[in-house]
Every structure is written in C-alpha cells, then in structure tokens.
mmCIF file of C-alpha atoms and ligand atoms in Angstrom:
data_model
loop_
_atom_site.group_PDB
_atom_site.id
_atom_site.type_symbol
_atom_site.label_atom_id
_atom_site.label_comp_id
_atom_site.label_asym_id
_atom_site.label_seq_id
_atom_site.Cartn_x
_atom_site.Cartn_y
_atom_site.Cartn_z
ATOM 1 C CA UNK A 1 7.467 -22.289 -9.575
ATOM 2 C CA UNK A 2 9.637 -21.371 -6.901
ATOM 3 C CA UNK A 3 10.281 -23.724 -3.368
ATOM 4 C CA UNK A 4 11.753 -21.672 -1.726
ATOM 5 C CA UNK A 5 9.662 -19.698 1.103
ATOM 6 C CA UNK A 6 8.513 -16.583 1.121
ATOM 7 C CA UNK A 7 7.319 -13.903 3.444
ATOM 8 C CA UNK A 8 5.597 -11.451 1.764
ATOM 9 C CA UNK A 9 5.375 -8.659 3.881
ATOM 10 C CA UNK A 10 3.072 -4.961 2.780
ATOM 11 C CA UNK A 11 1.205 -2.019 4.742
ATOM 12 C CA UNK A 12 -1.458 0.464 4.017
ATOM 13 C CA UNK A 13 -1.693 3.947 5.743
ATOM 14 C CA UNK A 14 -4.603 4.513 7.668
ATOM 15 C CA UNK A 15 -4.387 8.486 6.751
ATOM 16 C CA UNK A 16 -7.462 8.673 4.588
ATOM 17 C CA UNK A 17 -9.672 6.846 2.320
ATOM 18 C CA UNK A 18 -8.710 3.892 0.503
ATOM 19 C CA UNK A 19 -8.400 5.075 -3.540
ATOM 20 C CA UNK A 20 -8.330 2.791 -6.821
ATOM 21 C CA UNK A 21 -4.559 3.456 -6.696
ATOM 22 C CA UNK A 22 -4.092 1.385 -2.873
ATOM 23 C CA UNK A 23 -6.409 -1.425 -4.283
ATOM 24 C CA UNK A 24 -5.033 -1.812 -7.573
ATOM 25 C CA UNK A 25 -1.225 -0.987 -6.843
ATOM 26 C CA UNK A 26 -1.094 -2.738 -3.861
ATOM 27 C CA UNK A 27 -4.123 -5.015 -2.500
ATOM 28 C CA UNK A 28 -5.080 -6.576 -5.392
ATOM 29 C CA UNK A 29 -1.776 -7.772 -5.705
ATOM 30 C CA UNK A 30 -1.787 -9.368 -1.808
ATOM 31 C CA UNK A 31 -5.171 -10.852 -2.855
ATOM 32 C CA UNK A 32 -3.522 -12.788 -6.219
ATOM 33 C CA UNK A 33 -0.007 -13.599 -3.953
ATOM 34 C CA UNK A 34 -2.589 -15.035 -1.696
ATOM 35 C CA UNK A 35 -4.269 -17.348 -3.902
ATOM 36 C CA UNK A 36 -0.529 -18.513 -5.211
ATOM 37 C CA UNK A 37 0.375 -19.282 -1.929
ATOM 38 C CA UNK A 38 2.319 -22.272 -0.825
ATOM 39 C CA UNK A 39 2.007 -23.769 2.952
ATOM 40 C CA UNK A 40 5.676 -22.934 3.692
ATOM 41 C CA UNK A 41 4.993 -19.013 2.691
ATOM 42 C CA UNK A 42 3.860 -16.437 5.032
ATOM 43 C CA UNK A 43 1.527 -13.513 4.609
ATOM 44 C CA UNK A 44 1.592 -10.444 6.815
ATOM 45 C CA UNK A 45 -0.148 -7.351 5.987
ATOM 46 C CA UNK A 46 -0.282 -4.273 8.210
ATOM 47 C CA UNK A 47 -2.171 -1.055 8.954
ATOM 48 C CA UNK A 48 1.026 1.224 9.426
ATOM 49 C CA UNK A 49 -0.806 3.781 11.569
ATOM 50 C CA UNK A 50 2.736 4.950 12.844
ATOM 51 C CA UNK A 51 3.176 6.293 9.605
ATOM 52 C CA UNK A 52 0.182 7.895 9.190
ATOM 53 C CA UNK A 53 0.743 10.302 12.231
ATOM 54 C CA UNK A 54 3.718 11.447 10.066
ATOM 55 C CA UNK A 55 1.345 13.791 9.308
ATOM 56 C CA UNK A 56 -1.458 15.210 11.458
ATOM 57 C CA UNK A 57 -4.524 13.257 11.816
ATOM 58 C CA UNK A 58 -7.626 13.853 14.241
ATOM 59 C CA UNK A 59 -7.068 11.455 16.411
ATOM 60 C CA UNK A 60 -10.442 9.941 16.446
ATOM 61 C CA UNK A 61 -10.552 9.877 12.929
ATOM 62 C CA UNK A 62 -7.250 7.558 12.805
ATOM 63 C CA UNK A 63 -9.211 5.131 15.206
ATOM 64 C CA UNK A 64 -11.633 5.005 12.852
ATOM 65 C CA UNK A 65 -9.193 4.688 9.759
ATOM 66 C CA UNK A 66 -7.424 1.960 11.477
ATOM 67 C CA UNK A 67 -10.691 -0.215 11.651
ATOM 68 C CA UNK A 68 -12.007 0.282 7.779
ATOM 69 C CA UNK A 69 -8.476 -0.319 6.416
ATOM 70 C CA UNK A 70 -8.338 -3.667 8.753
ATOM 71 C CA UNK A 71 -11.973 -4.083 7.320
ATOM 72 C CA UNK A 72 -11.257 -3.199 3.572
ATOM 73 C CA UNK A 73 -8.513 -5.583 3.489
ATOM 74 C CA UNK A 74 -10.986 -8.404 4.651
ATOM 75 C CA UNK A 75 -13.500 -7.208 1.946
ATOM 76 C CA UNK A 76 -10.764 -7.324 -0.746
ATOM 77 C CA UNK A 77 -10.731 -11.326 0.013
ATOM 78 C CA UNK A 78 -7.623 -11.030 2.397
ATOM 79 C CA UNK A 79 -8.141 -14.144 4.444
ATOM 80 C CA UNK A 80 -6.947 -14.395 8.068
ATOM 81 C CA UNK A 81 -6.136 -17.921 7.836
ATOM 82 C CA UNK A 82 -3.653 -17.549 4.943
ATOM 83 C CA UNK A 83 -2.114 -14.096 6.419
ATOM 84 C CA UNK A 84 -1.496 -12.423 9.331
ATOM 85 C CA UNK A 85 -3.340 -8.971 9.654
ATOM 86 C CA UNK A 86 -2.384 -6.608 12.576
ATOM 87 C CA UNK A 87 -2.141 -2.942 13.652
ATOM 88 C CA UNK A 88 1.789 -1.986 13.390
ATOM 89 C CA UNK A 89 1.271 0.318 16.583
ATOM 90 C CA UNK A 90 0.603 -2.969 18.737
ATOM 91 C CA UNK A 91 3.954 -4.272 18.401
ATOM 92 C CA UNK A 92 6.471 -2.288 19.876
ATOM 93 C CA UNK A 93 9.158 -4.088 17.889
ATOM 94 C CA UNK A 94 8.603 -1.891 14.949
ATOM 95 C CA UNK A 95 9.803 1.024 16.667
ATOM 96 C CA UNK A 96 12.272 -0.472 18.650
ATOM 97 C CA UNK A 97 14.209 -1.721 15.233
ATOM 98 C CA UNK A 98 13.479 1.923 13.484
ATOM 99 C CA UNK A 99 15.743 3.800 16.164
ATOM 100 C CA UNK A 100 18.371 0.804 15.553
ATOM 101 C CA UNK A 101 18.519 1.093 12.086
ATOM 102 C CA UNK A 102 18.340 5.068 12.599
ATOM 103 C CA UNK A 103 21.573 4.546 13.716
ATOM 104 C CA UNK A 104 22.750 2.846 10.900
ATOM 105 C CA UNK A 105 21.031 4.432 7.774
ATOM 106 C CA UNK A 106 23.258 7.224 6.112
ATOM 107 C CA UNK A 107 21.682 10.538 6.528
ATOM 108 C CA UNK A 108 22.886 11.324 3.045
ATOM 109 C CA UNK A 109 20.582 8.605 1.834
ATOM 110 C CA UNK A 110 17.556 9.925 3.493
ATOM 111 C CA UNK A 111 18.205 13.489 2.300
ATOM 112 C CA UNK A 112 17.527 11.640 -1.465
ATOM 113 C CA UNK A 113 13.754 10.279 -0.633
ATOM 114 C CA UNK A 114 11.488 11.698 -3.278
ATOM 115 C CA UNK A 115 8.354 10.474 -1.303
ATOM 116 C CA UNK A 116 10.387 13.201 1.322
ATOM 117 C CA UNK A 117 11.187 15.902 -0.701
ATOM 118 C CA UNK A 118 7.450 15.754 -2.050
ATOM 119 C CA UNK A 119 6.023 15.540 1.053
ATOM 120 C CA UNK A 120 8.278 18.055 2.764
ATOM 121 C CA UNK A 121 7.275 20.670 0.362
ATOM 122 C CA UNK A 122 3.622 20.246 0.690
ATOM 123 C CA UNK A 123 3.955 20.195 4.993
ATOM 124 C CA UNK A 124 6.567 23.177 4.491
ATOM 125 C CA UNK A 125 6.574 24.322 8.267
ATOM 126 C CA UNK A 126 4.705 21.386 9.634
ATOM 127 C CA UNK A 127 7.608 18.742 8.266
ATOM 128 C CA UNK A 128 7.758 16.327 11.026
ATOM 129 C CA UNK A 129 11.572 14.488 11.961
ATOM 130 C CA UNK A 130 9.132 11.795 12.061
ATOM 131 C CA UNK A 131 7.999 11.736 8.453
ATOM 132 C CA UNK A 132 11.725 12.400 7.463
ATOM 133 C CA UNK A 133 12.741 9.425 9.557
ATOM 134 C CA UNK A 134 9.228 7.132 7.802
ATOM 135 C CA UNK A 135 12.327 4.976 5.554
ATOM 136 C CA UNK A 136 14.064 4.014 8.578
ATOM 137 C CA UNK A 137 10.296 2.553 9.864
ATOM 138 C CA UNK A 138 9.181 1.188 6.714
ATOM 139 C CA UNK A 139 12.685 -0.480 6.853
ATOM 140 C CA UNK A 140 11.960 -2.034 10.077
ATOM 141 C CA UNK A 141 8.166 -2.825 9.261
ATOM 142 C CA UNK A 142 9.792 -5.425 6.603
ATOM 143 C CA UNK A 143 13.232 -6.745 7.937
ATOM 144 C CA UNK A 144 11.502 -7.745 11.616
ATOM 145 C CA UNK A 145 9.671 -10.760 9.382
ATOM 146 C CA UNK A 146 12.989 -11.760 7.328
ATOM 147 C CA UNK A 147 10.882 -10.426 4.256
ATOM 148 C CA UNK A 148 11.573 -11.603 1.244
ATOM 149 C CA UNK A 149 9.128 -9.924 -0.770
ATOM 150 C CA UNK A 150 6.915 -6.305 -0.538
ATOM 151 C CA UNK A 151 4.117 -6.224 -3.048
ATOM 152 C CA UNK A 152 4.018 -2.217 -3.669
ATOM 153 C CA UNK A 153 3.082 0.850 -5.283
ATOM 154 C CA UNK A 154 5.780 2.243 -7.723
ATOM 155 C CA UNK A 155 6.111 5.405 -5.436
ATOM 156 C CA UNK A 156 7.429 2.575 -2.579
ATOM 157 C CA UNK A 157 10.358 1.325 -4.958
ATOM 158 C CA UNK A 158 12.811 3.688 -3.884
ATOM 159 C CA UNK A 159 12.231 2.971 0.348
ATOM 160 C CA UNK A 160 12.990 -0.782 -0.690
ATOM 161 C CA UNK A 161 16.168 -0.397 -2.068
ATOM 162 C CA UNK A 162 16.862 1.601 1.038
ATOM 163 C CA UNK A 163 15.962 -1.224 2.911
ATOM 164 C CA UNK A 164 17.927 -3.351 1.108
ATOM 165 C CA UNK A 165 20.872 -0.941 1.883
ATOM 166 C CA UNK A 166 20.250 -0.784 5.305
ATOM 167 C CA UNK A 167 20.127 -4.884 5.793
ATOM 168 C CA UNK A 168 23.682 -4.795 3.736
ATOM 169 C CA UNK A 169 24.923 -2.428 6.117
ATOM 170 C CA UNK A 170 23.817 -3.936 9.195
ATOM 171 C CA UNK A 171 24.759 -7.298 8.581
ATOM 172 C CA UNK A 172 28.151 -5.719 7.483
ATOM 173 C CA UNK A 173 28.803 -3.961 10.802
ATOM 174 C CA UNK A 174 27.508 -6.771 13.008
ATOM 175 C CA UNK A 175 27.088 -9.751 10.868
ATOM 176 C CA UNK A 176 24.513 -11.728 9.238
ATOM 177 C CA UNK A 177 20.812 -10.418 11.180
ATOM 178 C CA UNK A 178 18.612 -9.556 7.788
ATOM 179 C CA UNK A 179 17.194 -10.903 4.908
ATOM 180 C CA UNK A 180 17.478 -8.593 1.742
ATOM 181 C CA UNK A 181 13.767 -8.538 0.364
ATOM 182 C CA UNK A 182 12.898 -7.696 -3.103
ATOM 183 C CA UNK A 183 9.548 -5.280 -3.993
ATOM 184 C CA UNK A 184 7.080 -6.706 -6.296
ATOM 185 C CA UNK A 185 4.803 -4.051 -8.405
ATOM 186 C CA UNK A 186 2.470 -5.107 -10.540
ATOM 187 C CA UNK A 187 3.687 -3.247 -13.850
ATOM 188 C CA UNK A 188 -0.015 -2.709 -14.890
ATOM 189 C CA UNK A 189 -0.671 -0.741 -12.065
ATOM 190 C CA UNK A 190 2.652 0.287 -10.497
ATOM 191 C CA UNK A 191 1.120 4.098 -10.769
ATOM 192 C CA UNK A 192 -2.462 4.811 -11.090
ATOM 193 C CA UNK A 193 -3.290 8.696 -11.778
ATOM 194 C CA UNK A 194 -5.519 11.423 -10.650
ATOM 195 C CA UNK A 195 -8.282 11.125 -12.904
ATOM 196 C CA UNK A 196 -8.137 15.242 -12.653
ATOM 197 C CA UNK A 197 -4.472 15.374 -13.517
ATOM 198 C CA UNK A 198 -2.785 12.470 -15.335
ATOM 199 C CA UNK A 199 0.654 13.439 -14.920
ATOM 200 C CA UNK A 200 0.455 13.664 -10.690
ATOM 201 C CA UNK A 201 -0.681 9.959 -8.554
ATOM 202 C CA UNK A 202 -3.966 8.627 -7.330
ATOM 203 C CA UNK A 203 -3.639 9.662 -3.711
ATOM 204 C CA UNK A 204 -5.426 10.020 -0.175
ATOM 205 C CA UNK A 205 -4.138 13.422 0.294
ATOM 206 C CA UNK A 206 -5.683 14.640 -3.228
ATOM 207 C CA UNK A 207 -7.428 18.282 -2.636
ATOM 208 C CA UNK A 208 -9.688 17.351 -5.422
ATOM 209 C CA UNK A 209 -12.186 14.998 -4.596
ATOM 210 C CA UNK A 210 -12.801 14.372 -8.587
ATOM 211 C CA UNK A 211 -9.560 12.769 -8.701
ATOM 212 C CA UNK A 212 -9.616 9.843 -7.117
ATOM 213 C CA UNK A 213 -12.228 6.895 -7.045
ATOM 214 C CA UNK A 214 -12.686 6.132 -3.606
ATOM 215 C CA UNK A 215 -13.505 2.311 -2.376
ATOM 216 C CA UNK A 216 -16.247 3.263 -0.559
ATOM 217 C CA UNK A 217 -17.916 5.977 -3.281
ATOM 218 C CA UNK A 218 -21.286 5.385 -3.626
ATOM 219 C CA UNK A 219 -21.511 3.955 -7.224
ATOM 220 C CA UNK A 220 -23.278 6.990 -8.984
ATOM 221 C CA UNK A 221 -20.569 9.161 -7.364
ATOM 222 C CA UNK A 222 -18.029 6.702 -8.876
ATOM 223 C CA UNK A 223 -19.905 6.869 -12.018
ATOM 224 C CA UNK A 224 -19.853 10.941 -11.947
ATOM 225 C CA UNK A 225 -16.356 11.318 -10.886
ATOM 226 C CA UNK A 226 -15.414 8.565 -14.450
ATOM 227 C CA UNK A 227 -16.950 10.449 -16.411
ATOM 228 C CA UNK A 228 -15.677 13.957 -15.377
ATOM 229 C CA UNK A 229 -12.138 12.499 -15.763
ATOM 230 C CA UNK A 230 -9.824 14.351 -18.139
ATOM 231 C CA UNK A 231 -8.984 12.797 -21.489
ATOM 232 C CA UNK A 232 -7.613 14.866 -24.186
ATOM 233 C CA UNK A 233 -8.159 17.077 -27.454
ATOM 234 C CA UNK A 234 -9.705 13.735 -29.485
ATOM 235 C CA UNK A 235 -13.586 12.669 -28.956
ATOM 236 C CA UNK A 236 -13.234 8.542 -29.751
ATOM 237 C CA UNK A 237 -10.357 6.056 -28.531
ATOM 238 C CA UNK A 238 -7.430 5.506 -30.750
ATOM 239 C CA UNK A 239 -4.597 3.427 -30.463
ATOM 240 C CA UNK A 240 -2.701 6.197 -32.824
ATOM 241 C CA UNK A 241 -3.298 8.877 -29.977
ATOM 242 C CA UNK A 242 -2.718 7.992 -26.413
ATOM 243 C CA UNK A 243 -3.139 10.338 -23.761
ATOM 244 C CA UNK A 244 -1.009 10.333 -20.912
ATOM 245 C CA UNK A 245 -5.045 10.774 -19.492
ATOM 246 C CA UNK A 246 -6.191 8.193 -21.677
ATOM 247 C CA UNK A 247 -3.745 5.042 -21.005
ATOM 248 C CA UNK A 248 -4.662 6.081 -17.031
ATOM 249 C CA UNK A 249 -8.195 5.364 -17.794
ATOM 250 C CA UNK A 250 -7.436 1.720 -19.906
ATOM 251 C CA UNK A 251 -5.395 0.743 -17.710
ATOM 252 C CA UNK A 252 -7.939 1.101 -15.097
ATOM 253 C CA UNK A 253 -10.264 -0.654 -16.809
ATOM 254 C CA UNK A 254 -7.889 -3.137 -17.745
ATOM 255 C CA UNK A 255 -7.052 -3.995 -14.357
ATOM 256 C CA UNK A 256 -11.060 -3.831 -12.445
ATOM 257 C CA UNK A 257 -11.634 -6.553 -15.430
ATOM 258 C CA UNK A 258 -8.919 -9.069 -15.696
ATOM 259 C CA UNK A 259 -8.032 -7.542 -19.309
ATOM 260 C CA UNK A 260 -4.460 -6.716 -20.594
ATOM 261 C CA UNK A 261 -4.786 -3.122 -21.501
ATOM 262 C CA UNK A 262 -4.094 -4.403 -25.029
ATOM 263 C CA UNK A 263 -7.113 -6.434 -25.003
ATOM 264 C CA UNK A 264 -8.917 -3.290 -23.932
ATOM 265 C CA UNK A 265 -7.592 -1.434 -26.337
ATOM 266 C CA UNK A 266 -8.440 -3.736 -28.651
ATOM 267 C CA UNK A 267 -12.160 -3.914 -27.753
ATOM 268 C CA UNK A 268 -12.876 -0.163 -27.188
ATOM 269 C CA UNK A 269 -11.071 1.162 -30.404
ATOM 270 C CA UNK A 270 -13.274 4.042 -32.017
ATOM 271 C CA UNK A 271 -15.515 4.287 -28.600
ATOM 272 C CA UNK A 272 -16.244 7.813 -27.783
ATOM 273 C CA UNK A 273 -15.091 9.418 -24.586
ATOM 274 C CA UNK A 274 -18.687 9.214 -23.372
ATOM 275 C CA UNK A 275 -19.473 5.846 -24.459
ATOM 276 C CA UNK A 276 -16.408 4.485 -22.948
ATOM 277 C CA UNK A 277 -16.166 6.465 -19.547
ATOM 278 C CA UNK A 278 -20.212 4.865 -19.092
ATOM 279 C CA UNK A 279 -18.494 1.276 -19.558
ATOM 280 C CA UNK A 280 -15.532 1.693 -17.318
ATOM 281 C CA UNK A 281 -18.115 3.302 -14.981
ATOM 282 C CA UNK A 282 -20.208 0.493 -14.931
ATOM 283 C CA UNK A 283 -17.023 -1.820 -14.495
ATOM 284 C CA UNK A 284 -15.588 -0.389 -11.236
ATOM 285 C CA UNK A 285 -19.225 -0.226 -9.634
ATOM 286 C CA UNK A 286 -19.735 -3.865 -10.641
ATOM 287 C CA UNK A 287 -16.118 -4.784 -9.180
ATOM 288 C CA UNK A 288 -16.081 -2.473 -5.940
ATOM 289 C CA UNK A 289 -20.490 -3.166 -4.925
ATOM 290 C CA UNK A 290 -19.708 -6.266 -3.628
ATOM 291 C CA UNK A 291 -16.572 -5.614 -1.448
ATOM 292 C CA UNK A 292 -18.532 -2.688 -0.362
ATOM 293 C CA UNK A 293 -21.522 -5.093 0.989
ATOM 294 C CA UNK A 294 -19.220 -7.412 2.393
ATOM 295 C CA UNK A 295 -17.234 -4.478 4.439
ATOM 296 C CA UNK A 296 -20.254 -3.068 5.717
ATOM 297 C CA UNK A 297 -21.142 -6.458 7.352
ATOM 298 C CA UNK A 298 -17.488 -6.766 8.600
ATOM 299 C CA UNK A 299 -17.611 -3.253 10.368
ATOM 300 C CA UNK A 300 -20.971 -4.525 12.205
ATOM 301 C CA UNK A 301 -20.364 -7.853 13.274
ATOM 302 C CA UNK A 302 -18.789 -6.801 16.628
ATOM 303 C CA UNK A 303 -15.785 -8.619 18.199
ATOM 304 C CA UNK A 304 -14.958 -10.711 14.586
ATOM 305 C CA UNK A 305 -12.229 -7.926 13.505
ATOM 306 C CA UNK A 306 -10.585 -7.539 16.830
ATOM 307 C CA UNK A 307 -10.409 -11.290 17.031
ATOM 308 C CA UNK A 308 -8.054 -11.252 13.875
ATOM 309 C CA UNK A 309 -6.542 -8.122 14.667
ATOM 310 C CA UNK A 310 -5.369 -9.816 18.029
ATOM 311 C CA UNK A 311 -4.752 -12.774 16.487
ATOM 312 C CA UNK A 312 -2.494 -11.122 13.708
ATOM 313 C CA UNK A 313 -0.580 -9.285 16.525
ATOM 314 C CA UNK A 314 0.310 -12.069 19.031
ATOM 315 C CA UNK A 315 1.188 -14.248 15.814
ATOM 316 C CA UNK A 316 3.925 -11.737 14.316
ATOM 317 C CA UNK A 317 5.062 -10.838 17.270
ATOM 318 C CA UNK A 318 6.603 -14.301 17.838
ATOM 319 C CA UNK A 319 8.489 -13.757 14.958
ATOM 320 C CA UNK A 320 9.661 -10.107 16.032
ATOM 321 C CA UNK A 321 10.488 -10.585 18.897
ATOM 322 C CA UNK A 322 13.049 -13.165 18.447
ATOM 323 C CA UNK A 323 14.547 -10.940 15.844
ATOM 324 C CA UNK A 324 14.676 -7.945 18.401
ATOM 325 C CA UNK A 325 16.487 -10.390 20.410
ATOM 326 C CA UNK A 326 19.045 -11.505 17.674
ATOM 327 C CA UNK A 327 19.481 -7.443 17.074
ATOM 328 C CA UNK A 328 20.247 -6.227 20.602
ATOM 329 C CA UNK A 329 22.536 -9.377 20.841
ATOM 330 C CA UNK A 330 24.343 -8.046 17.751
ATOM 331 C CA UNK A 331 24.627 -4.756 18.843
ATOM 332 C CA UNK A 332 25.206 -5.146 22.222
ATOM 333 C CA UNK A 333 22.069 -3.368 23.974
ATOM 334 C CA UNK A 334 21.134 -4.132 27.365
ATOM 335 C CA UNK A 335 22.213 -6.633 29.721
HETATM 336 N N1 AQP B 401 -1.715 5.905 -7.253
HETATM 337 C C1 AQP B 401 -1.219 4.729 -6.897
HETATM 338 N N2 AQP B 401 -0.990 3.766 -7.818
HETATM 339 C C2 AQP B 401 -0.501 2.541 -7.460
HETATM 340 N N3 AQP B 401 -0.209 2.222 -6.182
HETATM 341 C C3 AQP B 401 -0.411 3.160 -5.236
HETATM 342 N N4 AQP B 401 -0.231 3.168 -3.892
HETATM 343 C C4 AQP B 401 -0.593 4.364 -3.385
HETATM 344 N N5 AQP B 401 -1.020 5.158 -4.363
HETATM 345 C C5 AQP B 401 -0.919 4.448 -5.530
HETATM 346 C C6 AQP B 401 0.260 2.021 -3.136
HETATM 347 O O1 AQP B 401 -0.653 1.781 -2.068
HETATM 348 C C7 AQP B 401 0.074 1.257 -0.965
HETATM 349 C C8 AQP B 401 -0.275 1.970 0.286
HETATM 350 O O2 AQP B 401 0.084 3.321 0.216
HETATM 351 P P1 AQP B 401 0.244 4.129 1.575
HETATM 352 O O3 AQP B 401 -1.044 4.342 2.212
HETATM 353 O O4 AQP B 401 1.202 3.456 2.449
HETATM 354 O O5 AQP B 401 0.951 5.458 1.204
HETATM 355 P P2 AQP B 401 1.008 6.339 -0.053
HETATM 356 O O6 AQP B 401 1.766 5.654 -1.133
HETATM 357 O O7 AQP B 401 1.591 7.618 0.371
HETATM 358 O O8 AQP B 401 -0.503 6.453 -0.432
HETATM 359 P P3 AQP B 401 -1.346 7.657 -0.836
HETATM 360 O O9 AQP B 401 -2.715 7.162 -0.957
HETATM 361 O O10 AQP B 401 -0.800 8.315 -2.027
HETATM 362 O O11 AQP B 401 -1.302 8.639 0.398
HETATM 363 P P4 AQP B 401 -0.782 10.114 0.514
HETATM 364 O O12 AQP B 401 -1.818 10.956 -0.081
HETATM 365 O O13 AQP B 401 -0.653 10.294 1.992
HETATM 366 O O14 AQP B 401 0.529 10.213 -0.218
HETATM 367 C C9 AQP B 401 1.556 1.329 -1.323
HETATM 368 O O15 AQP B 401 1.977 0.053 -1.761
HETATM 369 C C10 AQP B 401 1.587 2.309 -2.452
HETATM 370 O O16 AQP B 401 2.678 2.091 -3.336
#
C-alpha cells in the first residue's frame, strides 16, 4: 500500500440527471477510494456547476441540479467527514486559475478535445468560448488542491493529460507551482453505454429517455427501460457471441453486484435475453432503492446539506487560496 498522500480530487455536472454511467464510472469509485482512505489523504469532490452553464440551462433548474447532485453524492455513502463536498461556483479561485492557465495552455491543444469537437457539433451555432475553454477549468478545478489523483469516466482521460501538460508548462515558465495528478478509471466501467445504442455513452444529454437508467427512476421504470435495452440477433447469453450490446449489459450487472463480469458470465451462460434483463432489473432496483430513500430524506432535512456544503467550501478554500497566492507570486499579478 502506498504512504505517500493523496488528494483525490473529482466533479460531477449538475446539467441533468445523474445516469448509471456518473455512478458507476465515477461515484462508485469515490465511494471505494473513500473506504481505502488513509488519515494523511484528502477527499474533495465537487458539483462543477461552472461547467454545466457551458451549455444552456434554466436557471432554476441548475439550482435545483446543484442540490440533488450535492444530495446524490451523500446517498451514494460520500461522507462529509472523510471528504470535502462543495459547489465549485463558491470559490472564486477556480476561475481565477482557469484565465491563468488560459494563458498558458496551447490553443493547438484545445483545438484536439474530442469531448469539444463532439460537443461543438451537437451546439453547432450555440458553441459557447466557454465550453471550448471547459479544459482550461477542469485543469484548474484539480491543480488548485495539488491533486494527485482524479477518479474518472474514460471520456475525462484526455482533459487529464491536458492537465498534466499544462502543470509541466507552468512550472516550466515560472517554476515549480503544480503537482502532476494521475486519472484513475475503473476499467470495468471506464464507459458505460446507451442501453438504446451500444456503440454511443450513457449520458445526461441522451434524447432518448430509454437509454439511460436514471438514479432516481422509479424502479418499474428502471425495470422497463432493462428490458427494452438492445441486445443482438441471438435469444440466450453466450460467451461465443458477445454483443458490443451485450458486454454493456454484463458489465452493468457486474458492477451493481460486486461480480467480475467473468463471474457473471459465468453464472448467466444460456439465460435468455428475457430471463436475464428481469435479473439485472431486479439488481439495479435492489442496489439504487435504498440510496433513493436515503436522498429523499437528505433533500428534506433542511439546513443539514448547506451545513456541509459550507463546510466543504470554507475548508478547500484554505487550500486554494494559498495556491492563488503562490500563482500570482509566480507570475507576477498584482501588487
Ligand atoms: N457513460 C459513462 N460511463 C462511465 N463514466 C461516465 N461518466 C459520464 N458518463 C459516463 C463520468 O461521470 C463523471 C461526471 O461526468 P460529467 O457530469 O462531468 O460530464 P460528462 O462526462 O459530460 O457526463 P454526461 O452525463 O455524459 O453529460 P453530457 O450529456 O452533458 O455529456 C465523469 O467522471 C465522467 O467520466
């Protein structure tokens, strides 16, 4: 086991509703770091609602957002006295480091960001300098803390190593200011799929309702939405013939019950389609029923999640803020 500390440092958009794909790619990860924790490690998780308003969002929807995501993460068994949770808007450091590192990050580079290019082409017209610039924030979201490690999503792989790049290049211009942090992705769920279309991600910003399972379904709608998931030309599950659709669906199940998709394999070999989607049904309800109870009690119990939420902010900004300090020394801003 390693001694050395870490600061594990991730974020969650509050642009939608939380999907299998955010809990298994990402939280369930923070929950299992969590539970390996040492007491020299930090925790900090963040609602990143500056980048969600890289795209449009009805403002009092994202109020709303900002609240179930802070809530969901509590639900997921996030615990606020192992990690800090806060809002990234509060702190003011975020942005002030993203128009620094603006300055340093090679337009060139930018111009390469898939998650860009993708996202670009479904805004068209709308394509915000703001969600071209989203790299350059993310970047600051994780060197502020002195990360050394981003649990993540596959699709987040390629805006670490641009962090990394930007920390080189920094601390080469003005000397040593940044850690270099590493991403961590869970390989058994680095990409969950749209249960409609197995070759295109899980995601908030799915048109099709029926192809993502959404934390907060009601469990019959979870239930419906598992069983009208694709598979493929066969009618019984066979190790000789996996679908793209298929290995989605194992892994899945896999992952919502502590199995290696092996062992899954292993036990569902010959199942039909039907027989099979009705067990992985009843394995996500039974996983996601009790998070849902417990987040419905978080989001009435007045005053408990601001507490944290303040308590998260004031607490990282410590650590921020002495790093903005360090940075406008470096460059030579201000006074
Ligand atoms: N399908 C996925 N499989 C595994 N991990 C995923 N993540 C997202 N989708 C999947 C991970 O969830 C974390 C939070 O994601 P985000 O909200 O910051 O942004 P995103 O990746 O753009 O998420 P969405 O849901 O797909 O939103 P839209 O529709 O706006 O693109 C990240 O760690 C991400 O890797």
């Amino acid at each position: 086991m390693s001694t050395k500390k870490e600061i594990i440092f991730s974020g969650i958009q509050p642009s939608g509703n939380l999907h299998l794909g955010n809990y298994l790619g990402a939280i369930q990860q923070w929950v299992d770091m969590q539970k390996r924790l040492s007491p020299e490690d930090t925790l900090i998780f963040c609602i990143v609602d500056l980048h969600a308003i890289t795209v449009y969002q009805d403002p009092k929807i994202l109020r709303q957002k900002i609240r179930e995501v802070a809530a969901m993460y509590l639900a997921c068994g996030i615990d606020p006295k192992n990690a800090h949770i806060f809002v990234q808007s509060e702190n003011p450091d975020h942005t002030y480091l993203s128009w620094v590192l603006d300055c340093v990050v090679p337009y060139g580079q930018m111009l390469r960001m898939t998650q860009f290019k993708d996202k670009s082409q479904k805004q068209q017209e709308g394509t915000t300098v703001g969600l071209f610039n989203y790299p350059a924030l993310m970047a600051a979201d994780i060197l502020l803390y002195d990360t050394t490690t981003v649990p993540v999503g596959e699709d987040q792989k390629q805006h670490i190593e641009l962090t990394r790049d930007v920390a080189e290049k920094f601390n080469s211009m003005y000397g040593e200011t940044f850690v270099l942090p590493k991403d961590q992705i869970d390989t058994s769920a680095a990409r969950i799929m749209s249960l409609q279309n197995p070759l295109s991600k899980m995601s908030k910003s799915d048109a099709d309702p029926f192809g993502s399972i959404y934390l907060l379904d009601e469990p019959d709608e979870m239930i419906k939405k598992l069983k009208r998931a694709v598979t493929d030309s066969g009618s019984a599950v066979s190790s000789e013939n996996l679908s793209p659709a298929l290995t989605n669906l194992i892994s899945i199940f896999g992952k919502v019950t502590n199995r290696s998709f092996e062992q899954v394999l292993k036990t569902c070999e010959g199942l039909s389609y039907g027989a099979f989607k009705t067990q992985l049904g009843e394995a996500v309800v039974a996983k996601f029923e009790p998070i849902q109870k417990k987040y419905r009690a978080l989001l009435e119990e007045s005053g408990e999640l601001d507490r944290i939420l303040d308590q998260g902010c004031a607490a990282v900004s410590v650590y921020s803020s002495a790093k903005i300090q360090v940075v406008k020394e470096r460059v030579g801003l201000g006074r």
